[in-house]
Structures are given as structure tokens and as C-alpha cells.
mmCIF file of C-alpha atoms and ligand atoms in Angstrom:
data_model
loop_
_atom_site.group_PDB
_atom_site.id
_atom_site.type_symbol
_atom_site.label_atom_id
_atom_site.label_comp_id
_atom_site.label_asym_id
_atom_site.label_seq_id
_atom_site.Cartn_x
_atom_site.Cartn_y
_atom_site.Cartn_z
ATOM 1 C CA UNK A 124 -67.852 65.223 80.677
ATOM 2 C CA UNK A 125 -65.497 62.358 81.185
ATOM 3 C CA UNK A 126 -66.151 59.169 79.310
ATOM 4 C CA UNK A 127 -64.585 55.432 79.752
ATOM 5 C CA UNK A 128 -63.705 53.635 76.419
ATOM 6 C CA UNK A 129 -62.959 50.125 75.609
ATOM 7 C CA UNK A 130 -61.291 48.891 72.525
ATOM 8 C CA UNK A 131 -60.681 45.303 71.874
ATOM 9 C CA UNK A 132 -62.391 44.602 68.314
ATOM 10 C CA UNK A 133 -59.195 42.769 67.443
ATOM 11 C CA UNK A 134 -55.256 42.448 68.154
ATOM 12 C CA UNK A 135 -55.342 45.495 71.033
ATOM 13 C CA UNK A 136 -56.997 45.453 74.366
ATOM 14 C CA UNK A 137 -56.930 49.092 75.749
ATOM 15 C CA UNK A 138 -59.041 51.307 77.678
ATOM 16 C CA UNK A 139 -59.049 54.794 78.004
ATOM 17 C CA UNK A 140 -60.392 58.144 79.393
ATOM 18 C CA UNK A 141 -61.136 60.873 77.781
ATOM 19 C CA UNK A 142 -62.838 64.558 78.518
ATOM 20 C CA UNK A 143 -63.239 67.178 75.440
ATOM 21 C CA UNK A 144 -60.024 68.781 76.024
ATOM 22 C CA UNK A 145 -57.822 65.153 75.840
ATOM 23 C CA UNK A 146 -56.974 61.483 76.662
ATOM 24 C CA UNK A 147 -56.756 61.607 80.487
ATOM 25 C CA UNK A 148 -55.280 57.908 80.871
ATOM 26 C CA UNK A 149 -54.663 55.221 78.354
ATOM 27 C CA UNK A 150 -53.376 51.741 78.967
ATOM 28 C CA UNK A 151 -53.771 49.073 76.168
ATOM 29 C CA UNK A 152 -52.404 45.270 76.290
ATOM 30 C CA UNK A 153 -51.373 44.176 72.709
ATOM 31 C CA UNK A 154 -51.612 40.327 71.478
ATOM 32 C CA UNK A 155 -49.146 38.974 69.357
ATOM 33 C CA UNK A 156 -49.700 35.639 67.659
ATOM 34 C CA UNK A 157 -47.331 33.321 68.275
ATOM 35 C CA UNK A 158 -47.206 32.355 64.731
ATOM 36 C CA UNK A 159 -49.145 33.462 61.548
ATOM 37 C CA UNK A 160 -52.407 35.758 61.462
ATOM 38 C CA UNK A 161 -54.456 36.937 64.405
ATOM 39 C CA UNK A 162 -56.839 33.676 65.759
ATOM 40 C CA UNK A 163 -59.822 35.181 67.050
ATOM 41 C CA UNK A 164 -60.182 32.740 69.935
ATOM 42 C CA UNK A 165 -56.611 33.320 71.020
ATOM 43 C CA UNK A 166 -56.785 37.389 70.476
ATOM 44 C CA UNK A 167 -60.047 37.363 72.859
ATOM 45 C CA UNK A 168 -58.623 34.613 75.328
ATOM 46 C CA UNK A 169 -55.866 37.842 75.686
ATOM 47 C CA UNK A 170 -58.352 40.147 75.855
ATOM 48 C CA UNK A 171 -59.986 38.254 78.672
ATOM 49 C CA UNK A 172 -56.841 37.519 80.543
ATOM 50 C CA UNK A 173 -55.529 41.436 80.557
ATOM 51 C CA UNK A 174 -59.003 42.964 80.977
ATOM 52 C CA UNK A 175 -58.496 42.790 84.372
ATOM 53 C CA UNK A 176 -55.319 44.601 84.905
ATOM 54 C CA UNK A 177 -55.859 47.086 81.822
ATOM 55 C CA UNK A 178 -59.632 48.578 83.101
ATOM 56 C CA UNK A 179 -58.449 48.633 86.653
ATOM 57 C CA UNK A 180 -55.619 50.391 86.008
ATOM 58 C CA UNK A 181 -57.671 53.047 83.847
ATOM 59 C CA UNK A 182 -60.298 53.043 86.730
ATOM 60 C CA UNK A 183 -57.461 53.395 89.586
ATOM 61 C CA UNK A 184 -55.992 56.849 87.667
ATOM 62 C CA UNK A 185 -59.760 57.985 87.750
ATOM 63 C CA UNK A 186 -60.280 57.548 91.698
ATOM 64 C CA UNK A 187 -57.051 59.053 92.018
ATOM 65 C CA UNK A 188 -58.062 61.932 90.472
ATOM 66 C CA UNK A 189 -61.372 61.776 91.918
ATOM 67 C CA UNK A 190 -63.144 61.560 88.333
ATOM 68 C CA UNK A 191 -66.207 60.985 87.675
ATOM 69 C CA UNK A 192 -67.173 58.465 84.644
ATOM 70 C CA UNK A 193 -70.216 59.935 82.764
ATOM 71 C CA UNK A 194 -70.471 56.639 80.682
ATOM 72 C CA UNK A 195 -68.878 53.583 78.922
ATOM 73 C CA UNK A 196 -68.139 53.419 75.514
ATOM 74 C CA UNK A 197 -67.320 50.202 73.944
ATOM 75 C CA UNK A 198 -66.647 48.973 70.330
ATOM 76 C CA UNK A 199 -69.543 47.161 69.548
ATOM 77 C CA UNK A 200 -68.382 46.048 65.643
ATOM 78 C CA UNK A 201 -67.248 46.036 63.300
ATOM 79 C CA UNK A 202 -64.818 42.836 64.942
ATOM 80 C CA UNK A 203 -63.646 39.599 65.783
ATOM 81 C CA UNK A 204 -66.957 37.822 67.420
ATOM 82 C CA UNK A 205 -65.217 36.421 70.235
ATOM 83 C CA UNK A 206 -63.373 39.708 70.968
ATOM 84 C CA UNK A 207 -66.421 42.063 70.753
ATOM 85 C CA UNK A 208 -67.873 39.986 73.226
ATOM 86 C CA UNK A 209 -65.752 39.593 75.789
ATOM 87 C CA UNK A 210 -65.370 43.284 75.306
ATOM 88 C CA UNK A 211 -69.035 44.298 75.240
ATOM 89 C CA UNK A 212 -69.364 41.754 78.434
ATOM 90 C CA UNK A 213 -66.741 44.380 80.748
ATOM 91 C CA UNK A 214 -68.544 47.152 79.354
ATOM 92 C CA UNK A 215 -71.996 45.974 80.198
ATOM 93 C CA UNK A 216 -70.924 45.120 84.235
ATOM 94 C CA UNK A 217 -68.994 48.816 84.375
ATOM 95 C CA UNK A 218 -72.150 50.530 83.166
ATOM 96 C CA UNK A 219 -74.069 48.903 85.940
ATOM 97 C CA UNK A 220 -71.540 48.881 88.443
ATOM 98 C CA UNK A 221 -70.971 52.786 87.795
ATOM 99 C CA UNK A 222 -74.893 53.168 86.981
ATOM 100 C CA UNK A 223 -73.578 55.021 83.626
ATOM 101 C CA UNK A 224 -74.577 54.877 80.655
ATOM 102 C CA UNK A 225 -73.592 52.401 77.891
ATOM 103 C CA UNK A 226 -72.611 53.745 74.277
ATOM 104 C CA UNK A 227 -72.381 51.462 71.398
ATOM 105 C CA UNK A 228 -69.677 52.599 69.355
ATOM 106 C CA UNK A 229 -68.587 51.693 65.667
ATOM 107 C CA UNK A 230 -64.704 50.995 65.448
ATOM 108 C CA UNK A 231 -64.601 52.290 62.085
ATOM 109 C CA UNK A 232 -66.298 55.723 62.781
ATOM 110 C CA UNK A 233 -63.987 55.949 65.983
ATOM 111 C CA UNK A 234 -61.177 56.055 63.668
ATOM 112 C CA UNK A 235 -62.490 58.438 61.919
ATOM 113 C CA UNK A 236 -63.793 60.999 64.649
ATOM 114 C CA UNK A 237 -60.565 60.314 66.550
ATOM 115 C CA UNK A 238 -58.820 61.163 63.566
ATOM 116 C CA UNK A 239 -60.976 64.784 62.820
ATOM 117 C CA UNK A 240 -60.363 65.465 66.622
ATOM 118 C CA UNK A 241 -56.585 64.732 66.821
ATOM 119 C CA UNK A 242 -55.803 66.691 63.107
ATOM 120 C CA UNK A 243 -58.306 69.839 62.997
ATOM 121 C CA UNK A 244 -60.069 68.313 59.768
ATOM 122 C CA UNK A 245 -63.513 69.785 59.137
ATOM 123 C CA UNK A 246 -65.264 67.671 56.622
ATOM 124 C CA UNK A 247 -62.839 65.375 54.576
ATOM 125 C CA UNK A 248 -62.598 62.574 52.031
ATOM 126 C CA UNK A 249 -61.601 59.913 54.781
ATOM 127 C CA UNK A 250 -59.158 56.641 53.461
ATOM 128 C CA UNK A 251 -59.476 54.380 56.065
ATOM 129 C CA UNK A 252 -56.718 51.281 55.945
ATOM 130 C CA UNK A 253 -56.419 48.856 58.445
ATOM 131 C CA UNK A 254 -55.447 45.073 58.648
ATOM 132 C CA UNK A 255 -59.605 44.716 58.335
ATOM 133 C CA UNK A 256 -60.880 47.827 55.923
ATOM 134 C CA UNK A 257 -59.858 49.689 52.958
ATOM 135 C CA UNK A 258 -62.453 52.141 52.229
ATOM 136 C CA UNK A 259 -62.556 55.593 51.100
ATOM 137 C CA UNK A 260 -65.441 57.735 52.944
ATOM 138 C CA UNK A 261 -66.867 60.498 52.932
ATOM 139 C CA UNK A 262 -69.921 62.609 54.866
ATOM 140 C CA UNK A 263 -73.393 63.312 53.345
ATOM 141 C CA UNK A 264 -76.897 63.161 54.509
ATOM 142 C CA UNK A 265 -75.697 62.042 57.851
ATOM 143 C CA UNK A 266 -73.907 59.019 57.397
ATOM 144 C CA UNK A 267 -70.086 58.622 56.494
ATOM 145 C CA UNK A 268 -70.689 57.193 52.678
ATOM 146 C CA UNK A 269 -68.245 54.844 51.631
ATOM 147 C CA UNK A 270 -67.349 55.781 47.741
ATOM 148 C CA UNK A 271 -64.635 52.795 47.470
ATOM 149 C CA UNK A 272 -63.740 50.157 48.826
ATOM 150 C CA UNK A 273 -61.837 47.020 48.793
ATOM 151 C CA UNK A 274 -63.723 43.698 46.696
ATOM 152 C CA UNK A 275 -61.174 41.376 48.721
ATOM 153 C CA UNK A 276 -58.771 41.717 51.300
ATOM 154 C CA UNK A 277 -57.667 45.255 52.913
ATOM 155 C CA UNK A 278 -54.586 46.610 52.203
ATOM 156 C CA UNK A 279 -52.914 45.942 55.675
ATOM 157 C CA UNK A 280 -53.884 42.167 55.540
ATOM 158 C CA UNK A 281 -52.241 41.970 51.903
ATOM 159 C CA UNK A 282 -49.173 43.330 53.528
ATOM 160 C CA UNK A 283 -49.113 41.348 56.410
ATOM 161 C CA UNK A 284 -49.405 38.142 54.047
ATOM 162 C CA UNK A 285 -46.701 39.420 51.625
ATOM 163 C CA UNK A 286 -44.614 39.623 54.625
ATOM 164 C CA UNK A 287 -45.453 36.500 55.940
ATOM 165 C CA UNK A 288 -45.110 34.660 53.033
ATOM 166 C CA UNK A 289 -41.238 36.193 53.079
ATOM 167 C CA UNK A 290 -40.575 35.199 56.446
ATOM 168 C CA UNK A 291 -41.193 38.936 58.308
ATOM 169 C CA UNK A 292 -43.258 38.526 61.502
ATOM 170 C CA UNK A 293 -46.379 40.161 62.137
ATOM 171 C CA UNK A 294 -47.715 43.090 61.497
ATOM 172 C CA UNK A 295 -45.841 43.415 58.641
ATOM 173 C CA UNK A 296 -46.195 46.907 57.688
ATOM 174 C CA UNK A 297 -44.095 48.283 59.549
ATOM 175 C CA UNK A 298 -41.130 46.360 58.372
ATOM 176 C CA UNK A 299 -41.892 45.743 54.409
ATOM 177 C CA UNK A 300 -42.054 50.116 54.774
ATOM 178 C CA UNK A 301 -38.358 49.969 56.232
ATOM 179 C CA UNK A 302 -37.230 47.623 53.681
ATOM 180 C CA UNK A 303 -38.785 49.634 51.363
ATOM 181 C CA UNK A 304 -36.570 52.420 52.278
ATOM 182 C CA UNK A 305 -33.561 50.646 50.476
ATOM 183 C CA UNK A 306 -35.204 49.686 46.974
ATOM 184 C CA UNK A 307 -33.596 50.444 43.862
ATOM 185 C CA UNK A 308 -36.204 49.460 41.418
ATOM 186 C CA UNK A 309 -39.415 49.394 40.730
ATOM 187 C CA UNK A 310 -41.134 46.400 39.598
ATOM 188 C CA UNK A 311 -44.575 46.162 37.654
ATOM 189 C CA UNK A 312 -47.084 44.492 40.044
ATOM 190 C CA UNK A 313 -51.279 44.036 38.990
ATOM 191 C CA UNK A 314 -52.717 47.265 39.685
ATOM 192 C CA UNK A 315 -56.662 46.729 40.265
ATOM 193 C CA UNK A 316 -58.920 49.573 40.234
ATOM 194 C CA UNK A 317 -62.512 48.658 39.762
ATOM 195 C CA UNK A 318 -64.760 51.738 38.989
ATOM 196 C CA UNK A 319 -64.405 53.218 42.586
ATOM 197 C CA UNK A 320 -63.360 49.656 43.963
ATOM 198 C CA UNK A 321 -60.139 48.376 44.572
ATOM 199 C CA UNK A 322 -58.744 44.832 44.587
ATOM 200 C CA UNK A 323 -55.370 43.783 46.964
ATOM 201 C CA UNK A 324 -55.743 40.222 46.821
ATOM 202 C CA UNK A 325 -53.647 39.265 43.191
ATOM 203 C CA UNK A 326 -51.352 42.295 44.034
ATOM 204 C CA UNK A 327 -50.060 40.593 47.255
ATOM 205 C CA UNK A 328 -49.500 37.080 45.936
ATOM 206 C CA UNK A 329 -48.136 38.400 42.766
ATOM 207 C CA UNK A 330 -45.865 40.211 44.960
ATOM 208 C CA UNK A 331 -45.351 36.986 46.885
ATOM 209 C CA UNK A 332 -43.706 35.112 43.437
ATOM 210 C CA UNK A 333 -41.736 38.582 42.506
ATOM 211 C CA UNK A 334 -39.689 38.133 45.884
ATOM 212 C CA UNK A 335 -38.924 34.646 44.941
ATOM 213 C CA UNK A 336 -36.658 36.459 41.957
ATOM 214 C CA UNK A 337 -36.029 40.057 43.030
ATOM 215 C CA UNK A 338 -34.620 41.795 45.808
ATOM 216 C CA UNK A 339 -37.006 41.845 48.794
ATOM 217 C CA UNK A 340 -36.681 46.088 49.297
ATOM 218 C CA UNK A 341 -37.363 46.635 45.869
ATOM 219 C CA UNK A 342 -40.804 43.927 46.016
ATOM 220 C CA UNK A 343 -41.898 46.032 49.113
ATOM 221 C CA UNK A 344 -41.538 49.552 47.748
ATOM 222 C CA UNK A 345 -42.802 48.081 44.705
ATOM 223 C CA UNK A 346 -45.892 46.697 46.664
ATOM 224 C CA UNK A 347 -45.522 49.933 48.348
ATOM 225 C CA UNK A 348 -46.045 51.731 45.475
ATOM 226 C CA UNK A 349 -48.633 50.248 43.711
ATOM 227 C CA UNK A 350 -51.647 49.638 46.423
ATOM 228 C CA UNK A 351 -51.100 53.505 47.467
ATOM 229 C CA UNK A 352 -51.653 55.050 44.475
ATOM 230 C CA UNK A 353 -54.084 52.688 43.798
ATOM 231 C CA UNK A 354 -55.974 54.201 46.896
ATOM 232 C CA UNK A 355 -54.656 58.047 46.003
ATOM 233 C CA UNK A 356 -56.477 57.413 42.623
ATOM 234 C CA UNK A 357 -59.702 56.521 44.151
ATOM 235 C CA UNK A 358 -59.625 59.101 46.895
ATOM 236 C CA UNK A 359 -58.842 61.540 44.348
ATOM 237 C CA UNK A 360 -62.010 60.698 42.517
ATOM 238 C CA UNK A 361 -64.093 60.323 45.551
ATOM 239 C CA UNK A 362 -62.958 64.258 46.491
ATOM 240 C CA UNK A 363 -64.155 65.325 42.914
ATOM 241 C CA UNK A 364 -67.419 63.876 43.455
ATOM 242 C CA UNK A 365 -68.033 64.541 46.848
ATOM 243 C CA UNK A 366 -66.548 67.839 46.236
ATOM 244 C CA UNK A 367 -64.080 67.733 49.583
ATOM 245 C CA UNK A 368 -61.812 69.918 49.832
ATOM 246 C CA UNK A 369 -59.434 68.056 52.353
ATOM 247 C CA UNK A 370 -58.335 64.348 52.606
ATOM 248 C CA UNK A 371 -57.434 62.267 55.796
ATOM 249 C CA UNK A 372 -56.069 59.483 56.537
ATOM 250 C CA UNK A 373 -57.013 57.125 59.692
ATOM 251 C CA UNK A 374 -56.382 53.220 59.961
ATOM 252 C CA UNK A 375 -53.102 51.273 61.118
ATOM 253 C CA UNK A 376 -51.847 51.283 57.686
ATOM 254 C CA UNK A 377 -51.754 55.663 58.203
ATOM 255 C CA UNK A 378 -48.933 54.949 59.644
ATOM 256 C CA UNK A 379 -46.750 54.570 56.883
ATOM 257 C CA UNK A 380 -44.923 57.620 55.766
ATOM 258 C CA UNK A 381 -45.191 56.625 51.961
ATOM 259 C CA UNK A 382 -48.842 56.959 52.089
ATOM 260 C CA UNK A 383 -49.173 60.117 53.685
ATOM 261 C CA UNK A 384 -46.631 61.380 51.350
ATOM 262 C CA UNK A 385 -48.493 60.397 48.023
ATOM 263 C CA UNK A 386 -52.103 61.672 49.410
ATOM 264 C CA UNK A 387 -50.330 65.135 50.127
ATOM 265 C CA UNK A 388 -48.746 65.151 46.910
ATOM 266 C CA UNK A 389 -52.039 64.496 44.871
ATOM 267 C CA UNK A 390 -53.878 67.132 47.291
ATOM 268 C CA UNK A 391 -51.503 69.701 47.093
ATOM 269 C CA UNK A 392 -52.012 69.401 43.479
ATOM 270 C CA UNK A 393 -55.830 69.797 43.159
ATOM 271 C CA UNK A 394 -55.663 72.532 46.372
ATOM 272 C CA UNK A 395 -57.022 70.087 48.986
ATOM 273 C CA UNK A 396 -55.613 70.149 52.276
ATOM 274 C CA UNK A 397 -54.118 67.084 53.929
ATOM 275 C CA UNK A 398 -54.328 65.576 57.010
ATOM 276 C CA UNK A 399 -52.381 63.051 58.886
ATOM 277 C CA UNK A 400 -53.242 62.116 62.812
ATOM 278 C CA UNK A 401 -50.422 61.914 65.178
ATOM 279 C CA UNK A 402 -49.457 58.060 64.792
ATOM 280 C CA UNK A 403 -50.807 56.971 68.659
ATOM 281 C CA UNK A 404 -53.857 57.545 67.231
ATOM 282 C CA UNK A 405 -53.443 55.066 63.870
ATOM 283 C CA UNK A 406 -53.708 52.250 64.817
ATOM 284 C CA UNK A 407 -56.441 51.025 67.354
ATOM 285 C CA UNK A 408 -56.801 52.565 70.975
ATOM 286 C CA UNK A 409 -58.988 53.007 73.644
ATOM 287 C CA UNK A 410 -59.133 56.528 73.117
ATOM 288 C CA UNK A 411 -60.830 56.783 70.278
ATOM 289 C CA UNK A 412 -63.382 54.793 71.294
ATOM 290 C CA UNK A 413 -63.712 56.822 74.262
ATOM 291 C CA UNK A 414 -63.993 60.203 72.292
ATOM 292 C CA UNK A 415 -66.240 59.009 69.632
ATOM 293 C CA UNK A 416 -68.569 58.321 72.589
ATOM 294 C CA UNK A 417 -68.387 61.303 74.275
ATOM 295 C CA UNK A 418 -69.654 63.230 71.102
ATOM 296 C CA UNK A 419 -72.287 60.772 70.784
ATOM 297 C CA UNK A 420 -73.417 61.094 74.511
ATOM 298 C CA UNK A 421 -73.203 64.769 73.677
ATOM 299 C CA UNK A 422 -75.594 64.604 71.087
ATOM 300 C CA UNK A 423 -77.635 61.858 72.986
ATOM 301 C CA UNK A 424 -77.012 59.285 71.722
ATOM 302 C CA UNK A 425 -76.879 56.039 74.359
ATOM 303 C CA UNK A 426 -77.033 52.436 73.859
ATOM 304 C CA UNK A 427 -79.226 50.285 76.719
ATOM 305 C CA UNK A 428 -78.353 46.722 77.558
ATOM 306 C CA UNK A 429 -81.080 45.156 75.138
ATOM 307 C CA UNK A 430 -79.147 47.265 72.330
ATOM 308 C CA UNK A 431 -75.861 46.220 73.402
ATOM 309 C CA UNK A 432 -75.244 42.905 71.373
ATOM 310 C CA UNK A 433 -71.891 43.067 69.187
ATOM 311 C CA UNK A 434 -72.478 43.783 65.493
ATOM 312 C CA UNK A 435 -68.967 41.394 63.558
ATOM 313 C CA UNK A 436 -70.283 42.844 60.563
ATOM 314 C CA UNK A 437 -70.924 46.683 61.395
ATOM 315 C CA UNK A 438 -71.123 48.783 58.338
ATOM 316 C CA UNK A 439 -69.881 52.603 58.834
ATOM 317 C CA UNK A 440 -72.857 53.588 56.814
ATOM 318 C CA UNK A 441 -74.844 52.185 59.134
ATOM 319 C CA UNK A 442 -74.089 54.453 62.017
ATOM 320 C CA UNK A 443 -76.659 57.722 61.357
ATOM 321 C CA UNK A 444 -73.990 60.882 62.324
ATOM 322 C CA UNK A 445 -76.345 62.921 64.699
ATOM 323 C CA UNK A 446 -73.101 64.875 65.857
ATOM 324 C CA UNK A 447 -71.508 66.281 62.767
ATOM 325 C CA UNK A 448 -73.134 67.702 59.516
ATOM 326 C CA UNK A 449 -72.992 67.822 55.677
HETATM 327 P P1 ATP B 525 -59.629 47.642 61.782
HETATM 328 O O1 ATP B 525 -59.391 49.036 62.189
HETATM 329 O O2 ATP B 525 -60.229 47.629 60.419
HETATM 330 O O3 ATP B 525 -60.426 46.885 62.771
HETATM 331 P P2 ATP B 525 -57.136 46.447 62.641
HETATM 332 O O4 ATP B 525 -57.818 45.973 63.841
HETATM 333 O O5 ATP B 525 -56.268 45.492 61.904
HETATM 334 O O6 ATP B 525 -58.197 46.936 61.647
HETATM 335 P P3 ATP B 525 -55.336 48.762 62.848
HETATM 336 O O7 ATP B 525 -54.515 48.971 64.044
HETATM 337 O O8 ATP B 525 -56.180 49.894 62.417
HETATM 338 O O9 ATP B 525 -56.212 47.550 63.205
HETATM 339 O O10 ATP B 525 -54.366 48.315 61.655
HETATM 340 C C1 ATP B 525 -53.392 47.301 61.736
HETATM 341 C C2 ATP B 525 -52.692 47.202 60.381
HETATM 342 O O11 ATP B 525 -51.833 48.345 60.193
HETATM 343 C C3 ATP B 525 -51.804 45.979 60.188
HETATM 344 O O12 ATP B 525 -52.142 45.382 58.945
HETATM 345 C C4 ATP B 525 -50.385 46.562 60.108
HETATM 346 O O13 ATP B 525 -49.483 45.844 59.281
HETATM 347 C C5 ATP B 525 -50.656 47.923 59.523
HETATM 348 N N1 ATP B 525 -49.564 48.886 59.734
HETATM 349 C C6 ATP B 525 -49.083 49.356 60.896
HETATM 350 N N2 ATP B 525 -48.029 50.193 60.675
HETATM 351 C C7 ATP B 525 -47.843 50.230 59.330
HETATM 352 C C8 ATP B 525 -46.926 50.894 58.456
HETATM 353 N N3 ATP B 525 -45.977 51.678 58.924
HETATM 354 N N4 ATP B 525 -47.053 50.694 57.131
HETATM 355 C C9 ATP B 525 -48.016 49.886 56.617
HETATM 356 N N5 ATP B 525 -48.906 49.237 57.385
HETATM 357 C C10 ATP B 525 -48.827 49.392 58.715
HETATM 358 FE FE1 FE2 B 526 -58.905 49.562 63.758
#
């Protein structure tokens, strides 16, 4: 089975094909404001500009290898309105110009099945942390539960301020974690854990004032150091309840070495395994879409045209997992 995916739910436009055994063919088209955050209008504008060049490529690579497409998975939510539809629009005149199938797929669970496929983990406490989410999932009675989550901003988008507000260019997490490198001290920052919630909001602004009087490595480490093991605290507590015996981590924010350092350390201590994806598939990418609707074909699972409308607000727990159980 060889499936078509399109990802575009926010600053990446990239398609990809995938059959059980890989990604075939990937080709993405990244937007970079010009200035500030990501403006939806711009970000799908891109998206609409590149579609052209990044599907045909991805469909050129398939007639050269004389594939055939067994359907067209799209990320239907959760997303940037004017994004998911321009994406959901391509996916719509593939499916009918193929005479495929469509599959509905939701971002967040494609970073999570992406992530099981690409690491070997079974049935894991998930922490998800992107520049949109922060939660900490895990699988019962069919649906990926989330057990905490974020009451304001995610963890990536707190970053991305704090670096913004210190003159580093977007995404910043990439570059307040190489600064980090070079800190010498720690300095207290607001560390908000709500029952199983978490709170990033006061931590990044407070972190914004501490760099107007300390060194700017030692305010990102510091940052750094306190929003991950605010999240290693809650994912701790969600694999005690949920009784998980492995972690994994999925999102953009995965990519940071720090992170994936403290979750190992905390489940090496309570005999968990840990999990880390390869970083390609971190941050989003066509192929994950592409995968998580192949499983979901498998298990059939399709979406028709009258279905098809983009979901902004998407909830993980909304998606029933017919492929996987606990
Ligand atoms: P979502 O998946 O919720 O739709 P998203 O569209 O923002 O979110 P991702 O690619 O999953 O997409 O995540 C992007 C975020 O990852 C940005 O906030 C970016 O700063 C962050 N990020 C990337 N690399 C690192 C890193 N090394 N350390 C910390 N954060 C990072
Ligand atoms: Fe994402």
C-alpha cells in the first residue's frame, strides 16, 4: 500500500510518500516570517504558492517509479484556518483526480504514530511539544488521553517569544538550546505546575526581564531548565497513573537534546524505557501524515468529501484509535 500525505497545518508545506516499510519521497517548502511570529494568511499564501512545485515533485518520483497512490492523506486540524484549507483544497482535487481515497488525518496523532513507527515504542506516555501543543498523552479505551496539558501557551511558542523578545530570529529553539550550551548559572524562574497542568506563559516573560540583567546563556538554560522538568514531572506522574512503562517524545520542541536527556534520566530511574524519534521526524513533515494514514486506511478508516472540512480546533482525544489498542 502506498499512500500520498500532505502537511501544511502551519509553518511547513511538504508532501510525502510512504509504503509500510518507509518514506519513499519527501519534499517540504518551509515559510519563514519575515519578521515576528508565523501570520496565518502569509504561512498559507506560501503554502499556496509552493503547492505546486512541492506535490508535483512528490507525484513526478511516483510515475517514475511507476507507483501507484492508494489514497491521500491530509492534515485536516488541528491548524492555522487558512493553511488547513488551502491544504485540504489540493488534497480534495488529488483524490478525485487519482479516484483515491481521501483520509482525514489529525496532526497531533501523526506525530505521535510517526513517532511509535520511527522509534519501536509499543504503548507509551507520549509528551508532545510543539510551537502549538504541550500535552502529555497517553492510550486507553481507544483514544490517546491527554493527562496534562498546557493552561496557556505551549512550550515552543514561550521559547520562540523569549527569543524574540532578545533579538534571536525565529524559531527560537534551536538557538536559545545552543546558547544554553555556555551557561554558568542557574537562575530561579516561576515554575507552574497545576495538578497535571502546566503553565509557560509567566515563565517566558519572567525570563524575558531576567535577560535584561543576566547573561543571555545562563536565562536560556535557565528557561531550559525549568519548563522541562516542569514537563518530566508531569509525564512522570502521568506514567504512574497510566501505568506506562515507556515515555516518548514527539513535537518540534523533541528536538532539543536537553529534553530528551532529562525524560531518560527520570525513566531510567523508575525502569521505563525511553524513546526519542530520529529528529526528521520532530518537527512537522509530510511523512507522518502520510503514515498515520496508511494505518488508518489499513484499518478502514476513510474520510469522503462531505467529511473533509478542516477542524482549527482538532482535539487528539477526539480521533477514536481503531488501529492500535490498550
Ligand atoms: P504543532 O505540531 O502543534 O502544530 P508546530 O506546527 O509549531 O506545532 P513543530 O514543528 O512540531 O510545529 O514545532 C515547532 C517548534 O519547535 C518551534 O517552537 C521551535 O522553536 C521548536 N524547536 C525546534 N527545534 C528546537 C530545539 N532544538 N529546542 C527547542 N525547541 C525547538
Ligand atoms: Fe506539528
Amino acid at each position: 500500500m502506498i499512500i500520498f500525505g500532505l502537511e501544511g497545518t502551519a509553518w511547513n508545506l511538504s508532501a510525502a510518500l510512504v509504503d509500510e516499510n518507509g518514506v519513499i519521497y519527501e519534499k517540504s517548502a518551509t515559510y519563514v516570517p519575515a519578521k515576528g511570529g508565523i501570520h496565518p494568511r502569509e504561512a498559507s499564501q506560501h503554502h499556496a504558492d509552493h503547492m505546486a512545485k512541492v506535490v508535483g515533485d512528490v507525484l513526478a518520483k511516483a510515475r517514475e517509479q511507476s507507483l501507484k497512490i492508494d489514497a491521500i492523506a491530509f492534515s485536516q486540524g488541528p491548524g492555522l484556518g487558512p493553511c488547513l484549507r488551502t491544504v485540504a483544497t489540493a488534497a480534495r482535487v488529488l483524490s478525485l483526480r487519482f479516484g483515491v481515497p481521501l483520509v482525514g488525518v489529525n496532526h497531533c496523532v501523526a506525530h505521535i504514530e510517526v513517532g511509535k513507527w520511527q522509534s519501536g515504542a509499543k504503548d507509551p506516555a507520549i509528551i508532545y511539544v510543539s510551537g502549538a501543543n504541550s500535552q502529555v498523552l497517553a492510550l486507553r479505551r481507544g483514544r490517546y488521553r491527554i493527562f496534562g496539558e498546557t493552561l496557556d501557551i505551549s512550550i515552543g511558542n514561550a521559547i520562540d517569544k523569549f527569543a524574540r523578545s532578545v533579538g534571536l530570529p525565529h524559531p527560537g529553539g534551536p538557538k536559545v538550546e545552543a546558547l544554553a550550551r555556555d551557561a554558568k548559572h542557574y537562575i530561579p524562574l516561576p515554575y507552574t505546575v497545576k495538578g497535571m497542568d502546566l503553565s509557560f506563559s509567566g515563565l517566558s516573560t519572567a525570563a524575558t526581564e531576567a535577560a535584561k540583567k543576566y547573561d543571555l546563556a545562563d536565562v536560556c538554560y535557565s528557561l531550559q531548565e525549568t519548563a522541562f522538568a516542569m514537563l518530566v514531572e508531569v509525564t512522570e506522574r502521568a506514567m504512574a497513573h497510566a501505568e506506562k512503562k515507556e515515555a516518548m517524545l514527539v513535537g518540534g520542541v523533541g528536538a532539543n537534546k536537553r529534553l530528551g536527556e532529562m525524560l531518560n534520566t527520570m525513566c531510567l530511574e523508575r525502569g521505563a524505557k525511553f524513546f526519542l524519534p530520529p529528529k526528521k521526524f520532530m518537527g512537522d513533515n509530510g511523512s507522518m501524515i502520510a503514515y498515520t494514514g496508511l494505518i488508518m486506511l489499513k484499518s478502514g478508516t476513510t474520510t469522503s468529501l462531505e467529511e473533509s472540512k478542516v477542524r482549527p480546533g482538532y482535539r487528539t482525544d477526539d480521533v477514536v484509535v481503531s488501529w492500535a489498542s490498550s
